[in-house]
Short mmCIF file of C-alpha atoms and ligand atoms in Angstrom, two decimals:
data_model
loop_
_atom_site.label_atom_id
_atom_site.label_comp_id
_atom_site.label_asym_id
_atom_site.label_seq_id
_atom_site.Cartn_x
_atom_site.Cartn_y
_atom_site.Cartn_z
CA MET A 2 9.02 -26.12 -55.30
CA ARG A 3 6.88 -28.85 -56.85
CA ARG A 4 7.58 -32.19 -55.21
CA VAL A 5 6.98 -35.66 -56.56
CA THR A 6 4.59 -37.58 -54.27
CA LEU A 7 4.57 -41.24 -53.32
CA THR A 8 1.53 -41.66 -55.60
CA GLN A 9 3.41 -40.27 -58.59
CA TYR A 10 6.50 -42.33 -57.79
CA LEU A 11 4.40 -45.50 -57.66
CA ILE A 12 2.60 -44.73 -60.91
CA GLU A 13 5.96 -44.23 -62.59
CA GLN A 14 7.16 -47.58 -61.20
CA GLN A 15 4.05 -49.18 -62.65
CA ARG A 16 4.61 -47.57 -66.06
CA ALA A 17 8.21 -48.82 -66.01
CA GLY A 18 6.85 -52.35 -65.47
CA ARG A 19 8.44 -52.77 -62.03
CA ILE A 20 5.16 -53.18 -60.14
CA ASN A 21 1.61 -53.97 -61.16
CA ALA A 22 -1.55 -52.06 -60.24
CA ASP A 23 -2.30 -54.36 -57.30
CA LEU A 24 1.10 -53.88 -55.70
CA ARG A 25 0.82 -50.14 -56.26
CA LEU A 26 -2.55 -50.08 -54.50
CA LEU A 27 -1.19 -52.24 -51.69
CA ILE A 28 1.67 -49.82 -51.00
CA GLU A 29 -0.70 -46.84 -51.20
CA VAL A 30 -2.95 -48.46 -48.61
CA VAL A 31 -0.02 -49.23 -46.30
CA ALA A 32 1.04 -45.58 -46.63
CA ARG A 33 -2.49 -44.47 -45.73
CA ALA A 34 -2.40 -46.69 -42.62
CA VAL A 35 1.01 -45.23 -41.73
CA LYS A 36 -0.51 -41.74 -41.78
CA ALA A 37 -3.24 -42.86 -39.37
CA ILE A 38 -0.69 -44.54 -37.07
CA SER A 39 1.44 -41.40 -37.18
CA VAL A 40 -1.52 -39.28 -36.03
CA ASN A 41 -2.16 -41.63 -33.10
CA VAL A 42 1.51 -41.90 -32.10
CA SER A 43 1.85 -38.12 -32.01
CA LYS A 44 -1.29 -37.65 -29.86
CA GLY A 45 0.27 -39.69 -27.04
CA ALA A 46 -0.99 -38.69 -23.63
CA LEU A 47 -3.49 -36.17 -25.10
CA ALA A 48 -5.66 -39.07 -26.22
CA ASP A 49 -4.74 -41.37 -23.32
CA LEU A 50 -2.75 -43.54 -25.76
CA LEU A 51 0.32 -44.20 -23.64
CA GLY A 52 0.84 -47.23 -21.41
CA GLU A 53 -0.11 -50.88 -21.43
CA ALA A 54 -3.16 -52.33 -23.14
CA GLY A 55 -3.51 -54.99 -20.43
CA THR A 56 -2.97 -57.87 -22.89
CA ASP A 57 0.00 -60.03 -23.95
CA ASN A 58 0.90 -60.71 -27.59
CA ILE A 59 1.93 -64.04 -29.13
CA GLN A 60 5.55 -63.27 -28.20
CA GLY A 61 4.50 -63.22 -24.51
CA GLU A 62 5.19 -59.48 -24.31
CA ALA A 63 2.85 -56.95 -22.68
CA GLN A 64 1.14 -54.99 -25.45
CA LYS A 65 1.07 -51.21 -25.36
CA LYS A 66 -2.16 -49.43 -26.27
CA LEU A 67 -0.49 -48.12 -29.41
CA ASP A 68 0.65 -51.64 -30.43
CA VAL A 69 -2.98 -52.70 -30.48
CA ILE A 70 -4.18 -49.55 -32.28
CA ALA A 71 -1.45 -49.72 -34.96
CA ASN A 72 -2.24 -53.39 -35.57
CA GLU A 73 -5.98 -52.69 -35.97
CA ILE A 74 -5.32 -49.76 -38.33
CA LEU A 75 -3.17 -51.96 -40.61
CA PHE A 76 -5.62 -54.88 -40.65
CA GLN A 77 -8.65 -52.68 -41.33
CA ALA A 78 -6.99 -50.53 -43.99
CA ASN A 79 -5.78 -53.56 -45.94
CA GLU A 80 -8.81 -55.85 -45.74
CA TRP A 81 -11.10 -54.41 -48.38
CA GLY A 82 -8.85 -53.33 -51.26
CA GLY A 83 -8.90 -56.69 -53.05
CA HIS A 84 -5.11 -56.90 -53.47
CA LEU A 85 -4.32 -59.27 -50.59
CA ALA A 86 -4.77 -62.99 -50.03
CA ALA A 87 -4.00 -62.72 -46.28
CA MET A 88 -1.96 -60.86 -43.66
CA ALA A 89 0.30 -61.78 -40.75
CA SER A 90 1.25 -59.55 -37.83
CA GLU A 91 3.96 -59.79 -35.20
CA GLU A 92 1.25 -59.09 -32.64
CA VAL A 93 -1.12 -61.91 -33.65
CA GLU A 94 -0.59 -65.67 -33.49
CA GLU A 95 -2.60 -66.82 -36.50
CA VAL A 96 -2.72 -65.78 -40.15
CA HIS A 97 -5.27 -62.97 -40.59
CA GLN A 98 -7.74 -63.99 -43.31
CA ILE A 99 -9.54 -61.48 -45.51
CA PRO A 100 -13.23 -61.27 -44.44
CA PHE A 101 -15.58 -63.21 -46.75
CA ASP A 102 -17.40 -60.18 -48.12
CA TYR A 103 -14.23 -58.75 -49.74
CA PRO A 104 -12.40 -59.93 -52.88
CA ARG A 105 -8.96 -61.53 -52.59
CA GLY A 106 -5.76 -60.70 -54.45
CA GLY A 107 -2.41 -62.34 -55.01
CA TYR A 108 -0.24 -60.82 -52.27
CA LEU A 109 0.59 -61.58 -48.65
CA LEU A 110 1.34 -58.67 -46.31
CA LEU A 111 3.38 -59.08 -43.11
CA PHE A 112 4.08 -56.37 -40.57
CA ASP A 113 5.39 -55.37 -37.18
CA PRO A 114 2.77 -52.67 -36.52
CA LEU A 115 4.77 -50.71 -33.94
CA ASP A 116 8.42 -51.64 -33.59
CA GLY A 117 10.41 -50.42 -30.61
CA SER A 118 7.32 -50.20 -28.43
CA SER A 119 9.40 -49.96 -25.24
CA ASN A 120 10.14 -46.41 -26.49
CA ILE A 121 6.51 -45.26 -26.81
CA ASP A 122 6.05 -44.00 -23.26
CA VAL A 123 9.36 -42.09 -23.29
CA ASN A 124 8.58 -40.26 -26.55
CA ILE A 125 11.45 -41.78 -28.54
CA SER A 126 11.03 -42.76 -32.20
CA VAL A 127 9.13 -45.92 -33.05
CA GLY A 128 8.26 -47.42 -36.43
CA THR A 129 6.21 -49.79 -38.56
CA ILE A 130 7.98 -52.48 -40.64
CA PHE A 131 6.31 -54.33 -43.53
CA SER A 132 7.07 -57.03 -46.07
CA VAL A 133 5.17 -58.18 -49.17
CA LEU A 134 5.26 -61.71 -50.62
CA ARG A 135 3.31 -63.39 -53.41
CA ASN A 136 0.68 -65.92 -52.38
CA PRO A 137 2.31 -69.06 -53.80
CA GLY A 138 -0.89 -71.09 -54.28
CA LYS A 139 -4.35 -70.36 -55.56
CA ASP A 140 -5.52 -70.72 -51.95
CA THR A 141 -8.25 -68.29 -51.01
CA GLU A 142 -7.43 -68.95 -47.36
CA PRO A 143 -3.62 -69.12 -47.25
CA SER A 144 -2.16 -71.12 -44.39
CA GLU A 145 0.97 -70.37 -42.36
CA GLN A 146 2.84 -72.52 -44.90
CA SER A 147 2.07 -70.01 -47.70
CA PHE A 148 4.00 -67.35 -45.77
CA LEU A 149 7.07 -69.50 -45.10
CA GLN A 150 9.17 -68.20 -48.01
CA PRO A 151 12.77 -67.01 -47.75
CA GLY A 152 13.21 -63.23 -47.68
CA ARG A 153 14.71 -63.14 -51.18
CA GLU A 154 11.14 -63.79 -52.46
CA GLN A 155 9.89 -60.44 -51.09
CA VAL A 156 8.47 -58.19 -53.82
CA ALA A 157 8.48 -55.09 -51.63
CA ALA A 158 9.57 -54.09 -48.15
CA GLY A 159 9.69 -50.92 -46.13
CA TYR A 160 9.31 -49.13 -42.86
CA ALA A 161 7.75 -46.01 -41.45
CA LEU A 162 9.69 -44.03 -38.88
CA TYR A 163 7.66 -41.89 -36.49
CA GLY A 164 10.33 -39.42 -35.47
CA PRO A 165 10.57 -35.62 -35.67
CA SER A 166 9.24 -36.23 -39.20
CA THR A 167 7.27 -39.27 -40.30
CA LEU A 168 9.18 -41.05 -43.06
CA LEU A 169 8.25 -43.93 -45.32
CA ILE A 170 11.24 -45.85 -46.68
CA LEU A 171 10.46 -48.31 -49.45
CA THR A 172 11.96 -50.77 -51.90
CA VAL A 173 10.23 -52.63 -54.71
CA GLY A 174 13.54 -54.15 -55.79
CA ASN A 175 14.85 -51.08 -57.57
CA GLY A 176 16.86 -49.32 -54.88
CA VAL A 177 15.66 -47.72 -51.65
CA HIS A 178 13.50 -44.61 -51.79
CA GLY A 179 12.39 -42.34 -48.96
CA PHE A 180 9.30 -40.16 -48.55
CA THR A 181 8.51 -37.55 -45.89
CA LEU A 182 4.96 -37.03 -44.68
CA ASP A 183 3.85 -33.50 -45.49
CA ARG A 184 1.18 -33.04 -42.84
CA GLU A 185 -0.27 -29.90 -44.44
CA MET A 186 -0.69 -31.55 -47.82
CA GLY A 187 -1.59 -34.96 -46.37
CA SER A 188 0.76 -36.70 -48.79
CA PHE A 189 4.19 -38.29 -48.80
CA ALA A 190 6.79 -36.20 -50.64
CA TYR A 191 9.63 -37.98 -52.44
CA THR A 192 12.60 -36.63 -50.47
CA HIS A 193 15.22 -39.42 -50.46
CA PRO A 194 15.82 -40.99 -53.89
CA PHE A 195 18.16 -44.00 -54.15
CA MET A 196 19.40 -44.15 -50.57
CA THR A 197 22.74 -45.92 -50.25
CA ILE A 198 24.70 -47.00 -47.20
CA PRO A 199 28.05 -45.21 -47.07
CA VAL A 200 30.93 -47.69 -47.37
CA GLU A 201 33.14 -45.99 -44.77
CA THR A 202 31.80 -46.24 -41.27
CA HIS A 203 32.82 -45.52 -37.70
CA GLU A 204 29.57 -46.27 -35.85
CA TYR A 205 28.12 -49.46 -34.42
CA ALA A 206 24.84 -50.31 -32.70
CA ILE A 207 24.43 -53.15 -30.22
CA ASN A 208 22.82 -53.55 -26.80
CA ALA A 209 26.08 -53.74 -24.84
CA SER A 210 24.33 -54.86 -21.65
CA ASN A 211 24.23 -58.32 -23.27
CA ALA A 212 28.03 -58.40 -23.78
CA ARG A 213 28.63 -61.24 -21.36
CA HIS A 214 26.10 -63.41 -23.24
CA TRP A 215 27.52 -62.86 -26.76
CA GLU A 216 29.30 -65.55 -28.74
CA PRO A 217 33.11 -65.28 -29.19
CA PRO A 218 33.01 -63.85 -32.78
CA VAL A 219 30.85 -60.87 -31.67
CA GLN A 220 32.90 -60.40 -28.48
CA ARG A 221 36.04 -60.25 -30.63
CA TYR A 222 34.55 -57.85 -33.17
CA VAL A 223 33.19 -55.39 -30.59
CA ALA A 224 36.39 -55.57 -28.50
CA GLU A 225 38.37 -54.54 -31.60
CA LEU A 226 36.02 -51.60 -32.25
CA GLN A 227 36.35 -50.49 -28.64
CA GLN A 228 40.16 -50.49 -28.83
CA GLY A 229 39.73 -47.73 -31.42
CA SER A 230 42.82 -46.05 -32.84
CA THR A 231 45.09 -48.03 -30.52
CA GLY A 232 43.70 -51.43 -31.67
CA PRO A 233 43.78 -53.50 -34.86
CA ARG A 234 41.23 -51.27 -36.64
CA GLY A 235 43.46 -48.21 -36.27
CA LYS A 236 40.55 -45.76 -35.84
CA ASP A 237 37.98 -44.77 -33.24
CA PHE A 238 34.39 -46.00 -33.42
CA ASN A 239 31.30 -44.43 -31.87
CA MET A 240 28.31 -46.32 -30.44
CA ARG A 241 24.56 -45.64 -30.77
CA TRP A 242 21.60 -47.76 -29.60
CA VAL A 243 18.10 -46.31 -29.89
CA ALA A 244 16.43 -49.67 -29.10
CA SER A 245 14.01 -49.00 -31.96
CA MET A 246 15.30 -51.09 -34.85
CA VAL A 247 13.66 -48.77 -37.35
CA ALA A 248 15.54 -45.74 -36.00
CA ASP A 249 18.84 -47.63 -35.79
CA VAL A 250 18.49 -48.95 -39.35
CA HIS A 251 17.46 -45.53 -40.62
CA ARG A 252 20.63 -44.01 -39.17
CA ILE A 253 22.66 -46.68 -40.98
CA LEU A 254 20.85 -46.01 -44.27
CA THR A 255 21.64 -42.33 -43.77
CA ARG A 256 25.22 -42.24 -42.52
CA GLY A 257 26.45 -45.85 -42.46
CA GLY A 258 27.36 -48.23 -39.66
CA ILE A 259 26.54 -51.69 -38.42
CA PHE A 260 23.55 -52.91 -36.37
CA MET A 261 23.70 -56.14 -34.39
CA TYR A 262 21.22 -58.14 -32.38
CA PRO A 263 23.34 -61.28 -32.51
CA MET A 264 22.80 -64.73 -31.07
CA ASP A 265 23.51 -64.78 -27.35
CA GLU A 266 22.97 -67.11 -24.42
CA LYS A 267 19.89 -65.15 -23.31
CA CYS A 268 17.99 -65.59 -26.56
CA ARG A 269 19.52 -68.87 -27.83
CA LYS A 270 16.48 -70.97 -26.88
CA GLN A 271 14.23 -68.73 -29.01
CA GLY A 272 16.68 -68.64 -31.93
CA GLY A 273 17.49 -64.92 -31.54
CA LYS A 274 15.72 -61.74 -30.45
CA LEU A 275 14.32 -60.21 -33.62
CA ARG A 276 11.61 -61.73 -35.78
CA LEU A 277 12.61 -63.11 -39.18
CA MET A 278 9.40 -62.40 -41.10
CA TYR A 279 8.45 -59.02 -39.63
CA GLU A 280 11.81 -57.39 -38.86
CA ALA A 281 14.89 -59.19 -40.23
CA ASN A 282 13.66 -59.96 -43.77
CA PRO A 283 12.23 -56.55 -44.71
CA MET A 284 15.22 -54.73 -43.18
CA ALA A 285 17.64 -57.11 -44.94
CA MET A 286 15.99 -56.44 -48.31
CA LEU A 287 16.23 -52.68 -47.75
CA VAL A 288 19.84 -52.87 -46.60
CA GLU A 289 20.91 -55.02 -49.56
CA GLN A 290 19.05 -52.74 -51.95
CA ALA A 291 21.04 -49.85 -50.45
CA GLY A 292 24.34 -51.62 -51.11
CA GLY A 293 24.80 -53.11 -47.64
CA ALA A 294 24.68 -56.66 -46.32
CA ALA A 295 22.64 -58.61 -43.76
CA THR A 296 23.56 -61.91 -42.12
CA THR A 297 22.67 -64.04 -39.12
CA GLY A 298 26.44 -64.39 -38.67
CA ARG A 299 26.29 -67.77 -40.38
CA GLU A 300 23.92 -67.24 -43.32
CA ARG A 301 22.58 -64.43 -45.51
CA ILE A 302 19.30 -63.40 -43.86
CA LEU A 303 17.40 -63.37 -47.16
CA ASP A 304 18.34 -67.06 -47.70
CA VAL A 305 17.00 -68.31 -44.36
CA VAL A 306 14.19 -70.79 -45.03
CA PRO A 307 11.54 -70.10 -42.38
CA HIS A 308 9.91 -72.97 -40.53
CA LYS A 309 7.40 -70.90 -38.56
CA LEU A 310 5.71 -67.54 -38.84
CA HIS A 311 7.03 -66.06 -35.60
CA GLN A 312 10.57 -67.41 -35.99
CA ARG A 313 13.42 -65.37 -34.50
CA VAL A 314 16.92 -64.95 -35.91
CA PRO A 315 20.19 -63.24 -35.03
CA VAL A 316 20.59 -60.04 -37.09
CA ILE A 317 23.80 -58.32 -38.20
CA LEU A 318 23.32 -55.71 -40.92
CA GLY A 319 24.70 -52.51 -42.40
CA SER A 320 27.87 -51.49 -44.23
CA ALA A 321 28.92 -54.49 -46.32
CA SER A 322 32.61 -54.63 -45.31
CA GLU A 323 31.77 -54.57 -41.57
CA VAL A 324 29.05 -57.20 -41.90
CA GLU A 325 31.43 -59.37 -43.94
CA ARG A 326 34.08 -59.02 -41.20
CA VAL A 327 31.64 -60.24 -38.53
CA ALA A 328 30.60 -63.16 -40.78
CA ALA A 329 34.29 -64.03 -41.31
CA TYR A 330 34.86 -64.04 -37.52
CA HIS A 331 31.93 -66.50 -37.23
CA ARG A 332 33.52 -68.75 -39.90
CA GLU A 333 36.83 -68.67 -38.02
CA GLY A 334 34.91 -69.76 -34.90
P1 AHM B 25 9.48 -54.99 -30.38
O1 AHM B 25 9.05 -55.41 -31.76
O2 AHM B 25 8.77 -55.79 -29.31
O3 AHM B 25 9.41 -53.52 -30.15
O4 AHM B 25 11.03 -55.48 -30.19
C1 AHM B 25 11.99 -55.19 -31.15
C2 AHM B 25 12.95 -54.14 -30.65
C3 AHM B 25 13.81 -53.57 -31.75
O5 AHM B 25 13.20 -52.45 -32.32
C4 AHM B 25 15.07 -53.20 -31.03
O6 AHM B 25 16.20 -53.25 -31.86
C5 AHM B 25 15.16 -54.21 -29.94
O7 AHM B 25 13.84 -54.73 -29.74
C6 AHM B 25 15.66 -53.61 -28.66
O8 AHM B 25 15.86 -54.62 -27.75
P2 AHM B 25 16.54 -54.33 -26.32
O9 AHM B 25 15.46 -53.76 -25.46
O10 AHM B 25 16.99 -55.69 -25.87
O11 AHM B 25 17.68 -53.38 -26.50
MG1 MG B 26 9.46 -55.32 -33.49
#
């Protein structure tokens, strides 16, 4: 069977006027970096790639060796193509400028190079999340301010999931499309056209060890789910928590459900657990493009106006009716 590749899909998007040549090249380069990260992730202990790197990132978290490698692969792959004005990474404090000897383009690329890194050493799926914005000024050296745009301004977003297969899930604002890495061919095959989140759901994802720290609206919502067929919802719900956001979101894009890392007393001082620019915004764009919804509980995630690059936010996303119910419980207080 002849399969459409990511390259062909992107060229068709360009012909249809949905993306320009620069954005096409940008996504191709990200996909190339994803292949390299996938190779490294799958080598694991064979190449002495498990364990800590011995450094802390800007979030004050111990970096894994693969965090550092994935970050370097993405920076290096994207520096020379001429399509970017600058980059920002969850792992690095400052904006990453394009080296002087390379031309600059009109886009900003943001990424979480290896999400779910607590899962690396136990051989559970991890991922890469990315977001693309336009550089708002003519600045050749964009500042942090240039990146501080609400998520609705994203022109593309996606993630790679390093699981039993390596997948690349992408939106350029025309639905969500999935590609599977064909290792023999070295290319991404177009395997998941127009992914949509099923409306009916009976699964939820939340780290229940934080239950005592949650706010009343989330306590109420989860308590109702747990009462199952004997409670107000009148049906049983199942729970899943991979602790890799990419894997949890991918399950929701595949078979529905709701994912929550809500505000709680443990993370209140930081504003939430997950990062707005590297995790919440790209996932919110994908989820909305797949017919779902994404909120902080109090505001649509894509409308949050960022005030700093490494800002954190509460995240509640997935099947629209469930997300709307949690938002309604927040409004009711
Ligand atoms: P990371 O970017 O440092 O890996 O952290 C983000 C991850 C998400 O993938 C996941 O949903 C969450 O942290 C899991 O947190 P917890 O360990 O509290 O369950
Ligand atoms: Mg992360």
